[in-house]
Phi, psi and omega in degrees: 000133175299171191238116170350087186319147154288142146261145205243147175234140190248080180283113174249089200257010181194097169283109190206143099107234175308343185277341171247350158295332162295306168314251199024277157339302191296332181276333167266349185254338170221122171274331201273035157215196201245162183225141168226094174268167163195130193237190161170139207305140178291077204204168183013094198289288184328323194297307189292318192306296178252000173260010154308331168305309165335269174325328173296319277281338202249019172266000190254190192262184182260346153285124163284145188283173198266341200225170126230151191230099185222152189261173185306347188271322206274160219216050226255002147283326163296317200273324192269336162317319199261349189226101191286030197254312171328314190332317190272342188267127186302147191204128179246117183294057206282145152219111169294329163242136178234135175309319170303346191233014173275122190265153218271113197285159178317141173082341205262139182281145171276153193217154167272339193320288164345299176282346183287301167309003185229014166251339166313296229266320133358264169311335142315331194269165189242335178209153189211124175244174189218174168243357163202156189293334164328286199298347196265345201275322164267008170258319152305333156298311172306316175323318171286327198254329153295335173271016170258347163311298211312155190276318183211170175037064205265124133352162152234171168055042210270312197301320201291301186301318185298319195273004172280321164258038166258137176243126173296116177214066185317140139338103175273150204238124188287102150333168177206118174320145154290141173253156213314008183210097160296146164233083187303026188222007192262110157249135185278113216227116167222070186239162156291123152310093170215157229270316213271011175259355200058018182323350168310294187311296169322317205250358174230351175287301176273006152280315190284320151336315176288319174303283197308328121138023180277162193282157148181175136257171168221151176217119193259086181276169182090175147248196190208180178296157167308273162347089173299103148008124185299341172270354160281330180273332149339304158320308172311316183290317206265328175222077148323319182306308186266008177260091168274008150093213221203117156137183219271103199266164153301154196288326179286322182290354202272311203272081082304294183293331154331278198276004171246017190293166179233346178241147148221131156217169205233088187252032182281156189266323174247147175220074139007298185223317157088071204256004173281311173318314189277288173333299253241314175279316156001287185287001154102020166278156165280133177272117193241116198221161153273167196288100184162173169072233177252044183253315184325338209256351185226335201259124154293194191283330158353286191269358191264130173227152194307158184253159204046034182245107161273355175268334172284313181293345193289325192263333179285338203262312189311316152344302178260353157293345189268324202154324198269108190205136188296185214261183175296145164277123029116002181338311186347273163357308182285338191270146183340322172281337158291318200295287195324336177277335171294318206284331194262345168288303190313302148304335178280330146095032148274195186298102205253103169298129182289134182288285195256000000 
């Protein structure tokens, strides 16, 4: 008699960005289990964080599973505390983010809560993936550095226990074709207009390009607020001429502009995984990041400019408009075809080995 497919629950508390590429991903490429998701809409971030048990609470199924897969947004010492049947079932901890390195937008109150909760949910857990060693190197630091807070009666060793059972395991990220024609003269902006991508930097490096007096276009991608943002309407004013365009496109119109781009950059404060930046050299754009976050991990020295100095990217992007400009960055490691044989160990509940 075959031997059953497991059944696996795939806990998601905040569908968003890489957290739904990721379900997504996982549900159409391994097949051999049987998946029971629960997802929530990716909105009232404080809410989810920690009221996913809550939601849940009469929501999960009544078999129990063989597995649970739950990302770092799940509340997963509160979820396995209220329903004692779990106590047993092996559960692997994805983090797409970690609350220690995320950073706190103007106006937002700092909360500890966040971090408590996903250092609970650590430990709770039987194994913890990152999608990069950034994220896995700053939630341990953080870890370390909130139990060095505690006043009295501190753990010993928590980050040491925590990084023994972590693994690097990116998001796989779908190549996107070059289209039969570059234009090495298109730079490519495909972020959220948000405080933590840094759209400011971006919008006074290239009005100063423009100023200085080079040629380029631009395709202004993501999304963005009802309200534009101040470095879109700044873009707007000042090179309107040079905008092929600009607001959230369809998936065919996107991996077009995508694969005839001739630049992508990147001015983020905070990055994880960076999976639009990864799309976008997939396709044979050159990547321009700053030195920091997870780009040391994919990018050479090359492709890095000092971070937040907009007079450096404004000289790197002139460069490579003239002509001197390095060959495509190398993604490949990152991408679905590398990827996909970790992710099916993981699910298979073997041993899990870091990819990059």
């Amino acid at each position: 008699m075959a031997e059953a497919s497991p059944h696996i629950w795939l806990l998601s508390a905040y569908r968003a960005d890489s957290h739904a590429a990721w379900a997504d991903w996982l549900q159409q490429h391994v097949h051999e289990v049987h998946w029971h998701v629960r997802e929530l809409p990716g909105r009232h971030f404080r809410w989810r964080i920690r009221g996913s048990p809550l939601s849940w609470l009469d929501d999960l199924p009544g078999q129990t599973p063989d597995r649970i897969v739950a990302t770092s947004m799940v509340d997963l010492a509160t979820l396995r505390g209220l329903h004692p049947r779990l106590a047993p079932v092996p559960v692997d901890y994805y983090f797409h983010e970690n609350q220690f390195a995320y950073p706190v937008s103007p106006g937002q109150v700092e909360s500890l809560e966040p971090q408590v909760v996903q250092l609970y949910g650590a430990l709770a857990a039987d194994r913890l993936l990152f999608n990069s060693r950034f994220n896995r190197d700053s939630f341990l630091d953080g870890a370390r550095e909130l139990l060095r807070r505690m006043p009295d009666a501190t753990p010993e060793r928590v980050p040491e226990r925590l990084a023994a059972r972590s693994s690097i395991c990116p998001v796989p990220v779908h190549p996107i074709p070059a289209a039969p024609e570059r234009d090495h003269g298109l730079i490519l902006w495909n972020h959220r207009w948000e405080y933590d991508k840094a759209p400011d930097l971006f919008a006074d490096a290239v009005i100063g390009l423009a100023r200085a007096g080079y040629r380029f276009r631009l395709a202004l991608l993501g999304a963005r607020p009802r309200t534009p943002p101040d470095a879109l309407t700044r873009l707007r004013a000042a090179l309107p001429e040079r905008i092929i365009a600009d607001g959230r496109v369809a998936t065919p119109a996107y991996r077009e502009l995508v694969g005839r781009a001739g630049i992508v950059v990147s001015t983020a404060a905070h990055e994880f995984q960076g999976l639009a930046m990864l799309e976008a050299a997939s396709a044979g754009a050159i990547p321009l990041v700053p030195d920091a976050l997870c780009y040391p991990e994919q990018y050479p020295e090359q492709y890095r400019y000092p971070v937040g100095d907009a007079a450096a990217l404004q000289a790197r992007l002139a460069a490579w408009l003239t002509g001197d400009r390095p060959p495509p960055a190398d993604v490949s490691p990152w991408l679905a075809p590398a990827v996909e044989p970790a992710w099916r160990r993981v699910i298979r509940g073997e041993q899990a080995e870091s990819v990059v």
